[in-house]
Tab-separated table of C-alpha atoms and ligand atoms in Angstrom:
chain	number	residue	atom	x	y	z
A	126	LEU	CA	-19.627	-20.889	-5.540
A	127	ASP	CA	-22.963	-20.239	-3.353
A	128	ALA	CA	-21.262	-18.811	-0.109
A	129	VAL	CA	-19.659	-16.288	-2.324
A	130	SER	CA	-20.803	-12.782	-1.793
A	131	GLU	CA	-22.736	-11.067	-4.403
A	132	GLN	CA	-20.824	-8.047	-5.326
A	133	THR	CA	-17.573	-10.587	-5.682
A	134	LEU	CA	-19.541	-12.557	-8.231
A	135	TRP	CA	-20.646	-9.425	-9.535
A	136	LEU	CA	-16.945	-7.888	-10.344
A	137	MET	CA	-16.031	-11.241	-11.286
A	138	ALA	CA	-18.692	-11.359	-14.077
A	139	VAL	CA	-17.217	-7.731	-15.127
A	140	ARG	CA	-13.643	-8.848	-15.294
A	141	ASP	CA	-14.383	-12.446	-17.158
A	142	ARG	CA	-16.625	-11.382	-19.239
A	143	GLN	CA	-16.683	-7.175	-19.091
A	144	ASP	CA	-20.672	-7.977	-18.175
A	145	ARG	CA	-22.076	-4.442	-18.069
A	146	GLN	CA	-25.128	-5.665	-15.754
A	147	ALA	CA	-23.109	-6.805	-13.546
A	148	PHE	CA	-21.474	-3.105	-13.596
A	149	VAL	CA	-24.404	-1.741	-12.969
A	150	ASN	CA	-25.269	-3.873	-10.106
A	151	LEU	CA	-21.695	-3.165	-8.480
A	152	PHE	CA	-22.793	0.617	-9.340
A	153	ASP	CA	-26.212	0.458	-7.766
A	154	TYR	CA	-24.592	-1.340	-4.450
A	155	PHE	CA	-21.207	1.046	-4.287
A	156	ALA	CA	-22.055	4.365	-5.029
A	157	PRO	CA	-23.969	5.515	-2.902
A	158	ARG	CA	-22.546	3.713	-0.023
A	159	LEU	CA	-19.253	5.403	-1.172
A	160	LYS	CA	-20.820	8.823	-1.131
A	161	GLY	CA	-22.078	8.009	2.453
A	162	MET	CA	-18.111	7.173	3.487
A	163	PHE	CA	-17.340	10.296	1.688
A	164	ILE	CA	-19.564	12.779	2.750
A	165	LYS	CA	-19.104	11.142	6.407
A	166	SER	CA	-15.455	12.616	5.948
A	167	GLY	CA	-16.257	15.940	5.097
A	168	LEU	CA	-16.405	15.628	0.938
A	169	SER	CA	-18.579	17.701	-0.634
A	170	ALA	CA	-21.470	16.097	-2.302
A	171	ALA	CA	-20.150	17.577	-5.547
A	172	ARG	CA	-16.633	16.194	-4.573
A	173	ALA	CA	-17.722	12.686	-3.600
A	174	GLU	CA	-19.170	12.301	-6.796
A	175	ASP	CA	-16.423	12.709	-8.941
A	176	ILE	CA	-14.191	10.769	-6.428
A	177	ILE	CA	-16.922	8.217	-7.310
A	178	GLN	CA	-16.836	8.080	-11.160
A	179	ASP	CA	-13.767	7.645	-11.176
A	180	THR	CA	-13.695	4.718	-8.922
A	181	MET	CA	-16.110	3.029	-11.002
A	182	LEU	CA	-14.536	3.345	-13.993
A	183	ASN	CA	-11.266	2.123	-12.524
A	184	VAL	CA	-13.010	-0.981	-11.273
A	185	TRP	CA	-13.988	-1.364	-14.838
A	186	ARG	CA	-10.667	-0.729	-16.142
A	187	LYS	CA	-8.577	-2.681	-13.215
A	188	ALA	CA	-11.255	-5.752	-12.990
A	189	HIS	CA	-8.657	-7.927	-14.471
A	190	LEU	CA	-6.625	-7.635	-11.657
A	191	PHE	CA	-9.242	-8.664	-9.595
A	192	ASP	CA	-8.356	-12.196	-7.259
A	193	PRO	CA	-11.059	-13.563	-5.214
A	194	HIS	CA	-9.144	-15.362	-3.834
A	195	ARG	CA	-6.929	-12.367	-1.790
A	196	ALA	CA	-9.598	-9.639	-1.404
A	197	GLN	CA	-13.672	-9.401	-1.586
A	198	ALA	CA	-15.099	-7.385	-4.132
A	199	THR	CA	-15.786	-4.855	-1.143
A	200	SER	CA	-12.333	-4.411	0.145
A	201	TRP	CA	-10.813	-4.315	-3.128
A	202	ILE	CA	-13.481	-1.702	-4.512
A	203	TYR	CA	-13.053	0.063	-0.673
A	204	ARG	CA	-9.403	0.097	-1.785
A	205	ILE	CA	-9.757	1.785	-5.009
A	206	ALA	CA	-11.775	4.849	-3.455
A	207	ARG	CA	-9.548	5.370	-0.531
A	208	ASN	CA	-6.522	5.250	-2.970
A	209	ARG	CA	-8.241	8.085	-5.211
A	210	HIS	CA	-9.689	9.909	-2.130
A	211	ILE	CA	-5.975	10.350	-0.411
A	212	ASP	CA	-4.524	10.777	-3.477
A	213	VAL	CA	-7.246	14.128	-4.458
A	214	LEU	CA	-6.656	15.165	-0.695
A	215	ARG	CA	-2.969	15.655	-0.530
A	216	ARG	CA	-2.635	16.465	-4.249
A	217	GLU	CA	-0.347	13.933	-5.287
A	218	ASN	CA	0.154	10.565	-6.231
A	219	ARG	CA	0.752	8.556	-2.977
A	220	PRO	CA	3.015	5.522	-3.989
A	221	LEU	CA	1.587	2.104	-4.642
A	222	PRO	CA	3.101	-1.333	-4.029
A	223	GLU	CA	3.313	-3.207	-7.436
A	224	GLU	CA	0.380	-5.476	-8.354
A	225	LEU	CA	0.418	-8.431	-8.124
A	226	LYS	CA	-0.313	-9.745	-11.905
A	227	ILE	CA	0.088	-12.673	-13.796
A	228	GLU	CA	-0.652	-13.478	-16.737
A	229	ASP	CA	-3.120	-15.967	-17.110
A	230	GLN	CA	-5.564	-16.420	-14.248
A	231	PRO	CA	-5.327	-20.052	-12.503
A	232	ALA	CA	-8.060	-21.201	-12.234
A	233	GLU	CA	-10.495	-20.481	-8.826
A	234	ASP	CA	-9.754	-22.521	-5.858
A	235	ALA	CA	-13.680	-22.321	-4.444
A	236	SER	CA	-12.963	-23.293	-0.974
A	237	GLN	CA	-9.974	-20.762	-0.878
A	238	ILE	CA	-12.727	-18.211	-1.621
A	239	VAL	CA	-15.294	-19.579	0.423
A	240	ALA	CA	-13.029	-19.401	3.424
A	241	LEU	CA	-11.495	-15.810	2.763
A	242	GLU	CA	-15.459	-14.731	2.580
A	243	MET	CA	-16.444	-16.308	5.599
A	244	GLU	CA	-13.150	-15.229	7.481
A	245	THR	CA	-14.026	-11.700	6.256
A	246	GLU	CA	-18.040	-12.664	7.752
A	247	LYS	CA	-16.770	-12.922	10.672
A	248	LEU	CA	-14.973	-9.381	10.518
A	249	ARG	CA	-18.129	-7.632	9.947
A	250	SER	CA	-19.933	-9.136	12.179
A	251	ALA	CA	-17.026	-8.238	14.658
A	252	LEU	CA	-17.205	-4.697	13.254
A	253	MET	CA	-21.273	-4.579	13.878
A	254	ARG	CA	-20.910	-5.720	17.645
A	255	LEU	CA	-18.597	-2.847	18.288
A	256	ARG	CA	-19.762	-0.489	20.848
A	257	PRO	CA	-21.027	2.901	18.621
A	258	GLU	CA	-18.644	4.381	20.220
A	259	GLN	CA	-15.813	2.009	19.410
A	260	ARG	CA	-16.571	2.146	15.578
A	261	GLU	CA	-16.640	5.496	15.634
A	262	LEU	CA	-13.199	5.249	16.573
A	263	VAL	CA	-12.462	2.365	13.558
A	264	GLU	CA	-13.961	4.576	10.934
A	265	LYS	CA	-11.914	7.755	12.247
A	266	ALA	CA	-8.427	5.749	11.917
A	267	TYR	CA	-9.811	4.689	8.393
A	268	LEU	CA	-10.941	8.156	6.892
A	269	GLY	CA	-7.733	9.351	8.232
A	270	GLU	CA	-8.705	11.929	10.973
A	271	LEU	CA	-6.996	9.404	14.272
A	272	SER	CA	-4.031	7.618	13.604
A	273	HIS	CA	-5.010	4.137	14.457
A	274	SER	CA	-2.046	3.133	17.149
A	275	ASP	CA	-3.939	0.169	18.010
A	276	ILE	CA	-7.221	-0.321	17.184
A	277	GLN	CA	-6.749	-4.002	17.136
A	278	ALA	CA	-5.986	-4.071	21.081
A	279	GLU	CA	-8.641	-1.661	21.984
A	280	THR	CA	-11.577	-3.424	19.638
A	281	GLY	CA	-10.463	-6.884	19.403
A	282	LEU	CA	-10.960	-6.893	15.721
A	283	PRO	CA	-10.199	-10.830	14.844
A	284	LEU	CA	-7.549	-9.749	11.886
A	285	GLY	CA	-4.829	-12.839	12.559
A	286	THR	CA	-6.895	-15.269	10.930
A	287	ILE	CA	-8.450	-13.415	7.692
A	288	LYS	CA	-4.688	-12.009	7.216
A	289	SER	CA	-3.423	-15.660	6.986
A	290	ARG	CA	-6.318	-16.642	4.751
A	291	ILE	CA	-5.288	-13.579	2.314
A	292	ARG	CA	-1.221	-14.811	2.561
A	293	LEU	CA	-2.574	-18.391	1.709
A	294	GLY	CA	-4.277	-16.590	-1.381
A	295	MET	CA	-1.034	-15.198	-2.418
A	296	GLU	CA	0.838	-18.113	-1.646
A	297	ARG	CA	-1.378	-19.923	-4.012
A	298	LEU	CA	-0.968	-17.077	-6.969
A	299	ARG	CA	3.176	-17.739	-5.914
A	300	HIS	CA	2.828	-21.582	-7.107
A	301	GLU	CA	0.341	-20.580	-10.046
A	302	MET	CA	3.464	-17.884	-11.253
A	303	LYS	CA	6.014	-20.866	-10.800
A	304	ALA	CA	4.389	-23.149	-12.425
A	305	ASN	CA	3.407	-21.234	-15.572
A	306	THR	CA	7.065	-20.128	-15.999
A	307	ALA	CA	7.969	-23.475	-15.842
A	308	SER	CA	5.418	-24.706	-18.786
B	191	MET	CA	14.856	-14.582	-2.347
B	192	THR	CA	15.953	-14.028	1.057
B	193	SER	CA	13.777	-14.083	3.832
B	194	ILE	CA	12.441	-11.133	5.550
B	195	ARG	CA	12.624	-10.784	9.256
B	196	HIS	CA	11.973	-7.018	9.666
B	197	HIS	CA	8.881	-5.911	8.810
B	198	ILE	CA	6.606	-2.518	8.588
B	199	PRO	CA	6.327	-1.500	12.611
B	200	GLU	CA	1.808	-1.309	12.961
B	201	ASP	CA	2.068	1.995	13.846
B	202	ILE	CA	3.920	2.961	10.365
B	203	LEU	CA	1.965	0.463	8.655
B	204	ALA	CA	-1.281	1.855	9.483
B	205	SER	CA	-0.135	6.151	9.061
B	206	TYR	CA	0.053	4.477	5.439
B	207	VAL	CA	-3.295	2.923	5.346
B	208	SER	CA	-5.282	6.269	6.564
B	209	GLY	CA	-3.400	8.509	3.666
B	210	SER	CA	-1.266	10.797	6.942
B	211	LEU	CA	2.081	9.150	5.880
B	212	SER	CA	4.725	11.446	3.899
B	213	TYR	CA	5.906	11.310	0.533
B	214	ALA	CA	9.265	9.907	1.320
B	215	PHE	CA	8.417	7.333	3.879
B	216	SER	CA	5.558	6.202	1.972
B	217	LEU	CA	7.817	5.297	-0.669
B	218	ILE	CA	9.778	3.263	1.507
B	219	VAL	CA	6.569	1.536	2.810
B	220	ALA	CA	5.467	0.778	-0.579
B	221	SER	CA	8.732	-0.717	-1.798
B	222	HIS	CA	9.156	-3.054	1.028
B	223	ILE	CA	5.379	-4.330	0.959
B	224	SER	CA	6.130	-4.877	-3.313
B	225	LEU	CA	9.305	-7.320	-2.009
B	226	CYS	CA	7.049	-8.531	1.319
B	227	LYS	CA	3.897	-10.943	0.658
B	228	ASP	CA	3.695	-10.898	4.893
B	229	CYS	CA	3.014	-7.027	4.750
B	230	ARG	CA	1.065	-7.191	1.438
B	231	ALA	CA	-1.419	-9.576	3.581
B	232	ARG	CA	-1.191	-6.906	6.362
B	233	LEU	CA	-1.752	-4.286	3.978
B	234	GLU	CA	-4.814	-5.953	2.498
B	235	THR	CA	-6.628	-6.623	6.217
B	236	HIS	CA	-6.722	-3.405	6.524
B	237	GLU	CA	-8.410	-2.714	3.364
B	238	ALA	CA	-11.013	-5.768	4.474
B	239	VAL	CA	-11.857	-3.435	7.671
B	240	GLY	CA	-12.030	-0.756	5.563
B	241	GLY	CA	-14.582	-2.868	3.192
B	242	GLY	CA	-16.408	-3.927	6.480
B	243	LEU	CA	-16.781	-0.364	7.292
B	244	LEU	CA	-17.741	0.724	3.958
B	245	GLU	CA	-20.667	-2.390	3.674
B	246	ALA	CA	-21.948	-0.739	6.817
B	247	THR	CA	-22.044	3.210	5.700
B	248	LYS	CA	-25.699	4.189	5.040
B	249	PRO	CA	-26.179	4.978	1.585
B	250	ALA	CA	-26.613	8.532	0.446
B	251	PRO	CA	-28.499	8.379	-2.404
B	252	VAL	CA	-26.337	9.913	-5.835
B	253	SER	CA	-27.305	12.154	-8.733
B	254	ALA	CA	-29.672	10.735	-11.320
B	255	ASP	CA	-26.931	11.403	-13.973
B	256	LEU	CA	-23.827	9.390	-12.317
B	257	LEU	CA	-24.386	5.835	-13.742
B	258	ASP	CA	-25.048	7.623	-17.291
B	259	ASN	CA	-21.927	9.747	-16.901
B	260	VAL	CA	-19.835	6.404	-15.586
B	261	LEU	CA	-21.456	3.927	-18.455
B	262	GLY	CA	-20.973	6.252	-21.242
B	263	ALA	CA	-16.898	6.816	-20.132
B	264	LEU	CA	-16.464	3.231	-20.192
B	265	ASP	CA	-15.778	2.778	-23.955
B	266	ALA	CA	-14.202	6.068	-24.372
B	267	PRO	CA	-10.393	5.649	-25.295
B	268	PHE	CA	-8.487	6.277	-22.495
B	269	GLU	CA	-4.636	6.265	-22.055
B	270	ALA	CA	-4.187	3.582	-19.247
B	271	PRO	CA	-1.591	5.456	-16.310
B	272	ARG	CA	1.802	4.366	-17.062
B	273	THR	CA	2.868	1.200	-14.575
B	274	PHE	CA	6.363	0.394	-13.511
B	275	ALA	CA	8.239	-2.802	-13.432
B	276	ARG	CA	10.836	-3.909	-11.179
B	277	GLN	CA	13.508	-3.103	-12.411
B	278	GLY	CA	17.008	-5.436	-10.767
B	279	PRO	CA	16.756	-4.475	-7.207
B	280	LEU	CA	14.809	-1.666	-7.571
B	281	PRO	CA	11.112	-2.227	-7.055
B	282	GLY	CA	8.144	-0.858	-9.084
B	283	PRO	CA	7.474	2.279	-6.303
B	284	VAL	CA	11.530	3.468	-6.543
B	285	VAL	CA	11.202	3.272	-10.406
B	286	GLU	CA	8.232	5.129	-10.703
B	287	ALA	CA	9.660	8.275	-8.463
B	288	LEU	CA	12.906	7.694	-10.971
B	289	GLY	CA	10.537	7.917	-13.729
B	290	GLY	CA	11.553	5.185	-15.160
B	291	LYS	CA	15.434	5.804	-15.970
B	292	PRO	CA	18.300	4.589	-14.152
B	293	PRO	CA	19.264	6.206	-10.855
B	294	VAL	CA	22.452	8.650	-11.889
B	295	TRP	CA	24.312	8.698	-8.707
B	296	ARG	CA	26.383	11.291	-6.797
B	297	SER	CA	29.601	10.818	-4.499
B	298	LEU	CA	29.628	11.482	-1.315
B	299	GLY	CA	32.995	10.261	-0.722
B	300	MET	CA	33.967	7.128	0.519
B	301	GLY	CA	32.590	5.644	-2.502
B	302	ILE	CA	29.197	6.113	-1.357
B	303	GLY	CA	26.851	6.971	-3.702
B	304	GLN	CA	23.327	8.718	-3.507
B	305	CYS	CA	20.270	9.390	-5.562
B	306	VAL	CA	18.058	11.474	-4.063
B	307	LEU	CA	14.481	10.734	-5.364
B	308	GLN	CA	12.594	13.445	-3.183
B	309	ARG	CA	13.926	16.236	-0.681
B	310	SER	CA	12.174	19.539	1.406
B	311	LYS	CA	12.164	21.297	4.043
B	312	ASN	CA	10.673	18.432	6.072
B	313	GLN	CA	11.414	15.046	4.829
B	314	SER	CA	14.374	13.490	1.960
B	315	VAL	CA	14.135	10.012	0.318
B	316	ARG	CA	16.993	8.812	-1.569
B	317	LEU	CA	18.829	5.497	-2.963
B	318	LEU	CA	22.696	4.862	-1.282
B	319	SER	CA	24.821	2.707	-2.917
B	320	ILE	CA	27.574	1.417	-0.508
B	321	PRO	CA	30.600	-0.426	-1.129
B	322	PRO	CA	31.223	-4.051	0.615
B	323	GLY	CA	32.780	-3.306	3.956
B	324	GLN	CA	32.478	0.024	4.049
B	325	ALA	CA	30.616	2.134	6.697
B	326	VAL	CA	27.958	5.307	6.789
B	327	PRO	CA	29.317	7.214	8.939
B	328	ASP	CA	28.369	7.350	12.674
B	329	HIS	CA	25.372	9.346	13.674
B	330	GLY	CA	22.428	10.386	15.510
B	331	HIS	CA	18.903	11.190	13.760
B	332	ARG	CA	16.648	13.936	15.032
B	333	GLY	CA	13.270	12.399	13.816
B	334	LEU	CA	12.306	8.880	12.355
B	335	GLU	CA	15.192	7.076	9.848
B	336	LEU	CA	13.741	4.464	7.743
B	337	THR	CA	16.288	2.497	5.438
B	338	LEU	CA	14.933	-0.301	3.253
B	339	VAL	CA	17.620	-2.906	1.593
B	340	LEU	CA	17.066	-3.103	-1.885
B	341	LYS	CA	20.822	-5.493	-2.731
B	342	GLY	CA	23.421	-6.635	-0.681
B	343	ALA	CA	22.748	-6.107	3.552
B	344	PHE	CA	24.409	-3.655	5.881
B	345	SER	CA	24.819	-4.767	9.643
B	346	ASP	CA	24.874	-2.187	12.615
B	347	GLU	CA	24.953	-1.770	16.534
B	348	THR	CA	21.164	-3.242	16.500
B	349	GLY	CA	21.594	-6.237	13.718
B	350	HIS	CA	21.657	-7.278	10.490
B	351	PHE	CA	19.910	-6.492	7.688
B	352	GLY	CA	19.100	-8.164	4.177
B	353	VAL	CA	17.269	-7.635	1.281
B	354	GLY	CA	13.803	-6.022	2.321
B	355	ASP	CA	14.888	-5.711	5.525
B	356	LEU	CA	13.391	-2.328	7.253
B	357	GLU	CA	15.634	-0.865	9.636
B	358	VAL	CA	13.768	1.923	11.765
B	359	ALA	CA	16.044	4.746	13.618
B	360	ASP	CA	14.749	7.319	16.050
B	361	GLU	CA	16.103	9.831	18.390
B	362	HIS	CA	17.026	6.836	20.769
B	363	LEU	CA	19.543	5.468	18.445
B	364	GLU	CA	23.048	6.220	17.236
B	365	HIS	CA	24.746	4.072	14.743
B	366	THR	CA	27.301	3.045	12.101
B	367	PRO	CA	25.546	1.018	9.426
B	368	MET	CA	28.397	-1.123	7.360
B	369	ALA	CA	27.886	-3.086	3.981
B	370	LEU	CA	28.586	-6.335	4.495
B	371	GLU	CA	31.634	-7.387	2.292
B	372	GLY	CA	31.563	-9.497	-0.636
B	373	GLU	CA	28.479	-7.027	-2.627
B	374	THR	CA	27.586	-3.368	-2.907
B	375	CYS	CA	24.672	-2.820	-0.678
B	376	ILE	CA	21.942	-0.517	-2.355
B	377	CYS	CA	19.281	0.706	0.268
B	378	LEU	CA	16.569	3.687	-0.419
B	379	ALA	CA	16.425	6.104	3.030
B	380	ALA	CA	13.896	8.601	4.394
B	381	THR	CA	14.012	11.260	7.098
B	382	ASP	CA	11.585	13.647	8.398
B	383	ALA	CA	14.582	15.549	9.929
B	384	ARG	CA	18.248	15.855	9.310
B	385	LEU	CA	20.663	13.591	10.294
B	386	LYS	CA	23.060	14.447	13.272
B	387	PHE	CA	26.916	13.166	12.359
B	388	ASN	CA	28.992	12.919	15.050
B	389	ALA	CA	32.692	13.629	13.152
B	390	PHE	CA	33.522	16.773	12.303
B	391	VAL	CA	33.957	16.673	8.531
B	392	PRO	CA	30.643	14.981	7.792
B	393	ARG	CA	28.859	17.591	10.087
B	394	MET	CA	30.636	20.055	7.544
B	395	LEU	CA	29.877	18.806	4.542
B	396	GLN	CA	26.133	17.976	5.777
B	397	PRO	CA	24.509	21.022	3.930
B	398	VAL	CA	26.836	20.535	1.011
B	399	LEU	CA	25.392	16.764	0.875
B	400	GLY	CA	21.535	17.323	1.900
B	401	ILE	CA	21.538	14.691	3.919
C	555	LIG	ZN1	7.394	-7.257	6.093
C	556	LIG	ZN1	20.631	6.247	10.658
C-alpha cells in the first residue's frame, strides 16, 4: 500500500485499531484546512471551530463506515464536514442517502485502493492546473454560493474515470455482501 | 433489483451537493441514491472534487485547546443518532421522514392514497399509492415536480417508470401518469408549486387535498 496517501492510512488505522496517534495526525492535517475552508465560506472562526469539533468527533465515531475502495480519506472527511456545515446553515437535518455498510469488512483489495488514489490524484492536479478564476468558480460552487451548472463542461475536470473507479469499489462491496449472505 | 433508467439530472444533483436544494427535493435525491449505485458514484465523485479543494485550501491555525477538547470527548458516552434502514419498498431517508413509523394513508378518491411527509408554502413531499391500472388526473405544473417510483411502475406521455426511476416534470409537461396493471404503484413525489389540474373536480378538491 505504498501508493496510498498517509491520510487514508491514518483513517484506516483509526478504523481498525482506534489508533489515537493516527487520529491526532488526521486532526493536525485536516482541522486547519477545514478552518480555512469554512472561513472562506464566510463563517466566523468560532463557528468554524464548532463545526470542526463535530466533524472530527464524527470521524472517530463513523470510522467503521470508511471504505478506501470508494473514497480517499480527504473526500470522506470533506463529506462529513460539508454535511455538518449544511445542517448548521439550514438549521435542519438534510436527508442523506442510506449508508452502505457491511457487517464484516471484506479483505482489502490493494489494487482497487491504489487505482482510486491515482484517479483522485489526477483530479487534484487538474484542479491545481485550473486558472485561478476557474478554481474560484469551482470553490464557490462547492461552498454553495453558486449553482454549479456544468462545472465539468467549463473546466474539463476528469470526473468520468474517477466515477467508474468509485462504482467499481461499490460493485465489489455488493459482491462481498452477496458472498457473505450466501455463506 | 430492476435496472434504473431515469436518473437524477446533473443540475439537481449539483444543487444537492452544494446544499441549496429544498428539503422536499433533497429527500427525493437521497432516496434515489439509496437505490441507485450510479448516482451514488456520481455523488461520491463530487465529494472527491470537494476533497481536492479541501486539500488545496490554505490552512488556518486552530485554537490551542481545540485538539484537547476533541480528544477529551472521544471516550465520553454519546448517543449514536438513530439510523433508519429500508422498510420494504421504503428507502431509509423516507423511513426517517416517517419517524420510523409505517405510513398513514389518506384517501384521495379513485383508490389513490397519499401520506404527506412535509408540506410548507413553497414545497411539499408525499407518498402516493396508486392502484393497478389507475390514472392520476391529467395535470400540468407551475414549477418542478420530481417523482420517484418505490414500488410497481407507472407510465405517462413521456415513458415508462419502474422502481428507482425518477421522473422530472416542469412547466412544459402536461401528463396523466397511470399505474401499470398487476401491482399497486407507490411513489415519492415532491413539488415546489401547486399542480395545475385540467379537470374541474380535482381543481375544486385541490385546496382540500393540498396537492
Ligand atoms: Zn441514478
Ligand atoms: Zn405531474
